[in-house]
Amino acid sequence: MIQFSQDPQSLLQSDIRSMSQECEKVGGINLAQGICNLEIPKPVREGAKKAIDSGINHYTRYDGLPMLRNEIAKKMQEYNHITADPEKNIIVTPGTTGAFQATILSLLHPSDEVILFEPFYAYHASVLLASNIKPVFVKLRKPDWSFNPDELEKSVTKKTRAIIVNSPANPSGKVFSKKELEIIAALAIGHNLFVITDEIYEYFVYDGKTHISIGTLPHMQERTITLSGYSKTFSITGWRIGYCVCSEALKKKIGSMADLLYICPPAPLQAGVAQGIKELDDTYYDSLKKMFQAKRDKLCKALSAVGMAPSIPQGAYYILADSSTIDGKTSKEKALNLLYETGIATVPGSSFYNTKEGDNFVRFCFAVEDDILSDVCERLENFGG
Ligand code: PLP
């Protein structure tokens, strides 16, 4: 559980870090951290190597290399249906995280309030708290993680400045429907709020669902800041390449903050990502979806079989599973007991909640190779049996 008064330094990813450390101690399998350790696509690797050899090793403009902004603009048009001018509307950032931080620091002020759906990505809450901005939580309810529009409306106060959307969502795997996005859009327009939308899992959508960017809804482009990145899509979490798409006026503000905070994202790695976007076609993204859906199904089946009922994610690559059959009072104790019993590290559900409700879950990440996943399923089977 997080508290507004809590020291933000102590919040930051602390459960994921401590579970990872504990996992290392016992030589376990780390399904706590959302590291996608699959193979990096060849054009991405080759593009970065070529860039280093050809001298793209220096500061770039604050908003990134033109070749990458051009590729992002094409991708935004084709995949997200958002028209973005590479000069006026796109900032390449150090990861989606960099885009999020620069957005928060440039557009919001201490003691502003921001609406955050719960369960939430802990980093979103922590960055807000570190900036002395108050997250106001609106509950997503199982089984489909829907929200109550009245509760959403009631969460707005005079201090509310923005709402954060994360679709597909970490940790719930929720993919917001068009109708839900329309409700959020109407609220944002009605109360003159920014919508900050983190779409990093935009390519990880299952069961034929479609990813919808809230910035495409009528009258939303001016107030929406669309954030995404290639950490997950290209398995390059350590490269730190993300971006922000926004209006020209907001680009000036967010861009100045990004420049102040980071100067620029790593130059040759920007070139690698540009080459990847350029050369990889739909077959790459389609096979990514298929591969991850199969991983999801495999882990969900194993969890169901041992009575750890999974909430079947519609997107992203995490599963919130029922922790009631695991020994322990809190989800932290349960996650540790599960680790000691099976050697599988998960994240306690309390990391994603501001209430005790998180104690009912542990979160599994399924972005791992198939042989590791088979090992996990076998360990779960032995644990249940
Ligand atoms: N946003 C969400 C919802 C995430 O789950 C993560 C990583 O787990 C990130 C952002 C981090 O993205 P990046 O590596 O692009 O900074």
Coordinates of C-alpha atoms and ligand atoms in Angstrom, one line a residue:
M1 CA 0.0 0.0 0.0
I2 CA 1.3 3.5 -0.8
Q3 CA 0.7 6.7 1.1
F4 CA 0.7 10.2 0.0
S5 CA 3.0 11.1 2.9
Q6 CA 5.4 8.3 2.2
D7 CA 9.0 9.1 1.1
P8 CA 8.9 8.5 -2.6
Q9 CA 12.4 7.1 -2.6
S10 CA 11.3 4.2 -0.6
L11 CA 8.4 3.4 -2.9
L12 CA 10.1 3.2 -6.2
Q13 CA 9.8 -0.3 -7.5
S14 CA 10.8 -1.5 -4.1
D15 CA 8.8 -4.7 -4.1
I16 CA 10.1 -5.7 -7.5
R17 CA 13.6 -5.0 -6.5
S18 CA 13.4 -6.8 -3.2
M19 CA 11.7 -9.9 -4.8
S20 CA 14.4 -9.9 -7.5
Q21 CA 17.2 -9.8 -4.9
E22 CA 15.5 -12.6 -2.9
C23 CA 15.1 -14.6 -6.1
E24 CA 18.8 -14.3 -6.8
K25 CA 19.6 -15.5 -3.3
V26 CA 17.6 -18.7 -3.8
G27 CA 18.7 -19.1 -7.4
G28 CA 15.0 -18.9 -8.5
I29 CA 13.2 -17.9 -11.7
N30 CA 12.4 -14.3 -11.7
L31 CA 8.8 -13.6 -12.9
A32 CA 8.7 -10.5 -10.8
Q33 CA 10.4 -8.1 -13.2
G34 CA 8.8 -7.1 -16.5
I35 CA 12.0 -7.7 -18.4
C36 CA 11.3 -9.1 -21.9
N37 CA 14.4 -11.2 -22.4
L38 CA 13.5 -12.6 -25.8
E39 CA 15.7 -12.1 -28.9
I40 CA 16.1 -8.6 -30.2
P41 CA 15.0 -8.3 -33.9
K42 CA 17.9 -8.3 -36.3
P43 CA 17.3 -5.0 -38.0
V44 CA 17.2 -3.3 -34.6
R45 CA 20.6 -4.8 -33.6
E46 CA 22.2 -4.2 -37.0
G47 CA 20.9 -0.7 -37.1
A48 CA 22.5 0.2 -33.8
K49 CA 25.8 -1.4 -34.6
K50 CA 25.9 0.3 -38.0
A51 CA 25.1 3.6 -36.3
I52 CA 28.0 3.2 -33.8
D53 CA 30.4 2.4 -36.6
S54 CA 29.3 5.2 -38.8
G55 CA 29.7 7.8 -36.0
I56 CA 26.2 8.4 -34.7
N57 CA 27.5 8.6 -31.1
H58 CA 26.9 12.2 -30.1
Y59 CA 24.2 14.2 -28.5
T60 CA 21.2 14.4 -30.8
R61 CA 18.6 17.2 -30.7
Y62 CA 16.5 17.1 -27.6
D63 CA 13.6 15.5 -29.5
G64 CA 15.7 12.8 -31.1
L65 CA 17.1 11.9 -34.5
P66 CA 14.9 12.9 -37.5
M67 CA 15.1 9.4 -38.9
L68 CA 13.4 8.0 -35.8
R69 CA 10.8 10.7 -35.5
N70 CA 9.9 10.1 -39.2
E71 CA 9.5 6.4 -38.5
I72 CA 7.4 7.0 -35.4
A73 CA 5.2 9.5 -37.3
K74 CA 4.5 6.8 -40.0
K75 CA 3.8 4.2 -37.3
M76 CA 1.5 6.6 -35.4
Q77 CA -0.5 7.1 -38.5
E78 CA -0.7 3.5 -39.6
Y79 CA -1.1 1.7 -36.2
N80 CA -2.6 4.3 -33.9
H81 CA -4.4 6.5 -36.5
I82 CA -2.9 9.6 -35.0
T83 CA -1.4 12.2 -37.4
A84 CA 1.8 13.5 -35.9
D85 CA 4.3 15.9 -37.5
P86 CA 7.9 14.7 -36.7
E87 CA 9.0 18.3 -36.2
K88 CA 6.0 19.6 -34.2
N89 CA 4.5 16.7 -32.3
I90 CA 7.1 14.0 -31.5
I91 CA 9.8 13.9 -28.8
V92 CA 12.0 10.8 -28.6
T93 CA 12.7 10.1 -24.9
P94 CA 14.8 7.8 -22.6
G95 CA 12.1 5.2 -22.5
T96 CA 8.4 5.7 -21.8
T97 CA 9.5 6.4 -18.3
G98 CA 11.5 9.5 -19.5
A99 CA 8.4 10.6 -21.5
F100 CA 6.2 10.2 -18.4
Q101 CA 8.6 12.1 -16.1
A102 CA 9.1 15.0 -18.5
T103 CA 5.3 15.2 -19.0
I104 CA 4.6 15.2 -15.3
L105 CA 7.3 17.7 -14.4
S106 CA 6.5 20.1 -17.2
L107 CA 2.7 20.1 -17.1
L108 CA 1.8 19.7 -13.5
H109 CA 2.5 21.5 -10.2
P110 CA 3.0 20.3 -6.6
S111 CA -0.4 19.7 -4.9
D112 CA -2.2 19.1 -8.2
E113 CA -4.3 15.9 -8.3
V114 CA -4.1 13.2 -10.9
I115 CA -6.6 10.4 -11.4
L116 CA -5.0 7.0 -11.5
F117 CA -6.9 3.7 -12.0
E118 CA -6.2 1.1 -9.4
P119 CA -4.6 -1.5 -9.7
F120 CA -1.9 0.9 -11.0
Y121 CA 1.7 0.6 -12.4
A122 CA 3.6 1.5 -9.3
Y123 CA 6.0 3.7 -11.2
H124 CA 3.2 6.0 -12.2
A125 CA 2.2 6.5 -8.6
S126 CA 5.8 6.9 -7.4
V127 CA 6.7 9.5 -10.0
L128 CA 3.6 11.5 -9.0
L129 CA 4.4 11.2 -5.3
A130 CA 8.1 12.2 -6.0
S131 CA 6.7 15.4 -7.6
N132 CA 4.4 16.1 -4.7
I133 CA 1.4 15.5 -6.9
K134 CA -1.5 13.5 -5.4
P135 CA -2.7 10.4 -7.1
V136 CA -6.5 10.0 -6.7
F137 CA -7.4 6.3 -7.2
V138 CA -10.4 5.0 -9.1
K139 CA -11.1 1.3 -8.8
L140 CA -11.0 -1.1 -11.6
R141 CA -13.1 -4.1 -10.6
K142 CA -12.8 -7.8 -11.6
P143 CA -13.6 -9.8 -13.7
D144 CA -13.2 -7.3 -16.5
W145 CA -11.5 -4.5 -14.5
S146 CA -14.3 -2.1 -15.4
F147 CA -14.7 1.2 -13.6
N148 CA -17.8 2.9 -12.3
P149 CA -18.4 6.2 -14.3
D150 CA -20.0 7.8 -11.3
E151 CA -17.0 7.0 -9.1
L152 CA -14.7 8.5 -11.8
E153 CA -16.8 11.7 -12.0
K154 CA -16.7 12.0 -8.2
S155 CA -13.0 11.7 -8.1
V156 CA -12.6 15.1 -9.8
T157 CA -11.9 18.0 -7.5
K158 CA -10.8 21.6 -8.1
K159 CA -7.2 20.4 -8.0
T160 CA -7.6 17.7 -10.6
R161 CA -5.4 18.4 -13.7
A162 CA -4.9 15.1 -15.4
I163 CA -6.0 11.5 -15.7
I164 CA -3.6 8.6 -16.5
V165 CA -4.7 5.8 -18.8
N166 CA -2.6 2.7 -19.3
S167 CA -4.0 0.4 -21.9
P168 CA -3.2 -2.4 -22.2
A169 CA -2.6 -2.2 -18.5
N170 CA 0.1 -3.3 -16.1
P171 CA -0.7 -5.2 -13.9
S172 CA -4.3 -6.1 -14.7
G173 CA -3.9 -6.8 -18.5
K174 CA -7.0 -4.7 -19.1
V175 CA -7.5 -3.3 -22.6
F176 CA -9.8 -0.3 -22.4
S177 CA -12.8 -0.5 -24.7
K178 CA -13.8 2.4 -27.0
K179 CA -16.9 3.0 -24.8
E180 CA -14.7 3.3 -21.7
L181 CA -12.3 5.6 -23.4
E182 CA -15.2 7.7 -24.6
I183 CA -16.3 8.1 -20.9
I184 CA -12.8 9.1 -19.9
A185 CA -12.6 11.5 -22.9
A186 CA -15.9 13.1 -21.9
L187 CA -14.7 13.6 -18.4
A188 CA -11.4 15.1 -19.6
I189 CA -13.1 17.5 -21.9
G190 CA -15.8 18.4 -19.3
H191 CA -13.2 19.2 -16.6
N192 CA -10.4 20.5 -18.9
L193 CA -8.0 17.7 -17.9
F194 CA -4.9 16.4 -19.7
V195 CA -5.0 12.7 -20.6
I196 CA -1.6 11.1 -20.2
T197 CA -1.8 7.7 -21.9
D198 CA 0.9 5.1 -21.4
E199 CA 0.6 2.7 -24.4
I200 CA 3.8 0.7 -24.0
Y201 CA 2.0 -2.6 -24.4
E202 CA 0.1 -1.5 -27.5
Y203 CA 1.3 -4.5 -29.5
F204 CA 0.5 -7.0 -26.8
V205 CA -3.3 -7.5 -27.3
Y206 CA -4.9 -10.9 -27.4
D207 CA -8.0 -12.7 -28.5
G208 CA -8.4 -10.5 -31.6
K209 CA -8.8 -7.3 -29.5
T210 CA -7.7 -4.0 -31.0
H211 CA -5.6 -1.4 -29.3
I212 CA -7.3 2.0 -29.3
S213 CA -5.4 5.2 -28.6
I214 CA -7.6 7.7 -26.7
G215 CA -5.9 10.5 -28.6
T216 CA -7.9 9.4 -31.7
L217 CA -11.3 10.3 -30.1
P218 CA -13.0 13.5 -31.2
H219 CA -11.5 16.7 -29.6
M220 CA -8.9 14.7 -27.8
Q221 CA -5.7 15.3 -29.8
E222 CA -5.0 18.7 -28.1
R223 CA -5.2 17.4 -24.5
T224 CA -3.8 14.0 -25.0
I225 CA -0.1 13.1 -24.4
T226 CA 0.5 9.7 -25.9
L227 CA 3.5 7.8 -24.5
S228 CA 5.0 4.6 -25.7
G229 CA 8.3 3.0 -26.4
Y230 CA 10.2 0.0 -27.7
S231 CA 11.5 -1.6 -24.5
K232 CA 8.9 -4.4 -24.7
T233 CA 8.1 -4.6 -28.4
F234 CA 11.8 -5.0 -29.4
S235 CA 13.0 -6.6 -26.1
I236 CA 15.3 -3.7 -25.4
T237 CA 14.5 -2.6 -21.9
G238 CA 18.0 -1.5 -21.3
W239 CA 18.3 0.7 -24.4
R240 CA 15.9 3.3 -23.1
I241 CA 14.1 4.4 -26.2
G242 CA 10.5 5.8 -25.9
Y243 CA 8.6 8.7 -27.1
C244 CA 5.9 11.3 -26.5
V245 CA 3.3 12.5 -29.0
C246 CA 1.5 15.7 -28.2
S247 CA 0.3 19.1 -29.6
E248 CA 2.9 21.6 -30.8
A249 CA 2.4 23.8 -27.7
L250 CA 2.8 20.9 -25.3
K251 CA 5.9 19.6 -27.2
K252 CA 7.6 22.9 -26.4
K253 CA 7.0 22.5 -22.7
I254 CA 7.6 18.8 -22.4
G255 CA 10.6 19.0 -24.8
S256 CA 12.3 21.7 -22.7
M257 CA 11.9 19.5 -19.6
A258 CA 13.2 16.4 -21.4
D259 CA 16.2 18.5 -22.6
L260 CA 16.9 19.6 -19.0
L261 CA 16.5 16.2 -17.5
Y262 CA 18.3 14.0 -20.1
I263 CA 19.6 16.1 -23.0
C264 CA 18.7 13.2 -25.4
P265 CA 18.2 9.5 -25.6
P266 CA 21.2 7.3 -26.6
A267 CA 22.0 8.3 -30.2
P268 CA 23.0 5.0 -31.9
L269 CA 20.2 3.1 -30.2
Q270 CA 17.7 5.6 -31.6
A271 CA 19.1 4.7 -35.1
G272 CA 18.6 1.0 -34.3
V273 CA 15.0 1.4 -33.3
A274 CA 14.4 3.6 -36.4
Q275 CA 15.7 0.7 -38.6
G276 CA 13.6 -1.8 -36.7
I277 CA 10.4 0.2 -37.2
K278 CA 11.3 0.7 -40.9
E279 CA 12.1 -2.9 -41.7
L280 CA 9.8 -5.0 -39.6
D281 CA 6.3 -5.4 -41.1
D282 CA 3.0 -6.6 -39.7
T283 CA 4.2 -10.3 -39.6
Y284 CA 6.6 -9.3 -36.8
Y285 CA 3.9 -7.7 -34.7
D286 CA 1.3 -10.4 -35.4
S287 CA 3.7 -13.1 -34.4
L288 CA 4.5 -11.2 -31.2
K289 CA 0.8 -11.3 -30.3
K290 CA 0.5 -14.9 -31.1
M291 CA 3.6 -15.9 -29.2
F292 CA 2.6 -14.0 -26.1
Q293 CA -1.0 -15.2 -26.2
A294 CA 0.3 -18.8 -26.2
K295 CA 2.5 -18.0 -23.2
R296 CA -0.4 -16.4 -21.4
D297 CA -2.6 -19.4 -22.1
K298 CA 0.0 -21.8 -20.8
L299 CA 0.6 -20.0 -17.6
C300 CA -3.1 -19.3 -16.9
K301 CA -3.8 -23.0 -17.4
A302 CA -1.1 -24.0 -14.9
L303 CA -2.3 -21.4 -12.4
S304 CA -6.0 -22.5 -12.7
A305 CA -4.9 -26.1 -12.2
V306 CA -3.3 -25.3 -8.8
G307 CA -6.2 -23.2 -7.6
M308 CA -4.5 -19.8 -8.1
A309 CA -7.3 -18.5 -10.2
P310 CA -5.7 -16.1 -12.8
S311 CA -7.4 -13.0 -14.1
I312 CA -7.0 -13.7 -17.8
P313 CA -5.2 -10.6 -19.3
Q314 CA -6.5 -9.2 -22.5
G315 CA -3.2 -7.5 -23.1
A316 CA 0.3 -6.7 -21.7
Y317 CA 2.3 -9.6 -20.3
Y318 CA 1.3 -10.0 -16.6
I319 CA -1.2 -12.1 -14.7
L320 CA -2.8 -11.2 -11.4
A321 CA -3.4 -14.5 -9.7
D322 CA -5.5 -15.3 -6.7
S323 CA -3.1 -15.7 -3.7
S324 CA -5.5 -17.1 -1.2
T325 CA -4.2 -20.6 -1.2
I326 CA -0.6 -19.5 -0.4
D327 CA 0.5 -19.2 3.2
G328 CA 0.9 -15.8 4.6
K329 CA -1.1 -12.8 5.9
T330 CA 0.0 -10.2 3.4
S331 CA 0.7 -10.5 -0.3
K332 CA 4.4 -9.8 0.6
E333 CA 4.5 -12.9 2.8
K334 CA 2.6 -14.9 0.2
A335 CA 5.0 -13.9 -2.6
L336 CA 8.0 -14.8 -0.4
N337 CA 6.5 -18.2 0.7
L338 CA 5.7 -19.0 -3.0
L339 CA 9.3 -18.2 -3.8
Y340 CA 10.7 -20.4 -1.0
E341 CA 8.4 -23.2 -1.9
T342 CA 8.7 -23.2 -5.7
G343 CA 11.6 -20.9 -6.6
I344 CA 9.3 -18.6 -8.6
A345 CA 9.5 -14.9 -7.8
T346 CA 6.3 -12.8 -8.3
V347 CA 5.3 -9.3 -7.2
P348 CA 3.0 -8.9 -4.2
G349 CA -0.3 -7.5 -5.2
S350 CA 0.0 -4.7 -2.6
S351 CA 2.5 -3.0 -4.9
F352 CA -0.4 -2.1 -7.2
Y353 CA -3.0 -1.0 -4.7
N354 CA -3.6 1.8 -2.2
T355 CA -5.9 -0.5 -0.3
K356 CA -5.6 -4.0 1.3
E357 CA -7.3 -5.5 -1.8
G358 CA -3.8 -6.0 -3.3
D359 CA -3.2 -8.7 -0.6
N360 CA -5.5 -11.0 -2.6
F361 CA -3.0 -11.2 -5.6
V362 CA 0.5 -11.9 -6.7
R363 CA 1.6 -10.8 -10.2
F364 CA 3.4 -13.2 -12.6
C365 CA 5.2 -11.8 -15.7
F366 CA 5.1 -14.2 -18.6
A367 CA 7.6 -12.5 -21.0
V368 CA 10.1 -15.4 -20.7
E369 CA 11.3 -18.0 -23.0
D370 CA 9.2 -21.2 -23.5
D371 CA 11.5 -23.5 -21.7
I372 CA 11.5 -21.3 -18.6
L373 CA 7.8 -21.1 -18.7
S374 CA 7.6 -24.9 -18.9
D375 CA 9.8 -25.1 -15.8
V376 CA 7.5 -22.6 -14.0
C377 CA 4.4 -24.6 -14.9
E378 CA 6.1 -27.8 -13.7
R379 CA 7.1 -26.2 -10.4
L380 CA 3.5 -24.9 -9.9
E381 CA 2.1 -28.4 -10.6
N382 CA 4.4 -29.8 -7.9
F383 CA 3.4 -27.0 -5.6
G384 CA -0.3 -27.8 -6.1
G385 CA 0.1 -31.5 -6.0
Ligands
PLP1 N1 4.9 1.8 -18.5 C1 4.4 0.6 -18.1 C2 3.0 0.5 -17.9 C3 5.3 -0.4 -17.8 O1 4.8 -1.6 -17.3 C4 6.7 -0.2 -17.9 C5 7.7 -1.3 -17.6 O2 7.4 -2.2 -17.0 C6 7.1 1.0 -18.4 C7 6.2 2.0 -18.7 C8 8.6 1.3 -18.6 O3 8.8 1.6 -20.0 P1 10.2 2.0 -20.5 O4 11.2 0.9 -20.4 O5 9.9 2.4 -22.0 O6 10.6 3.2 -19.7

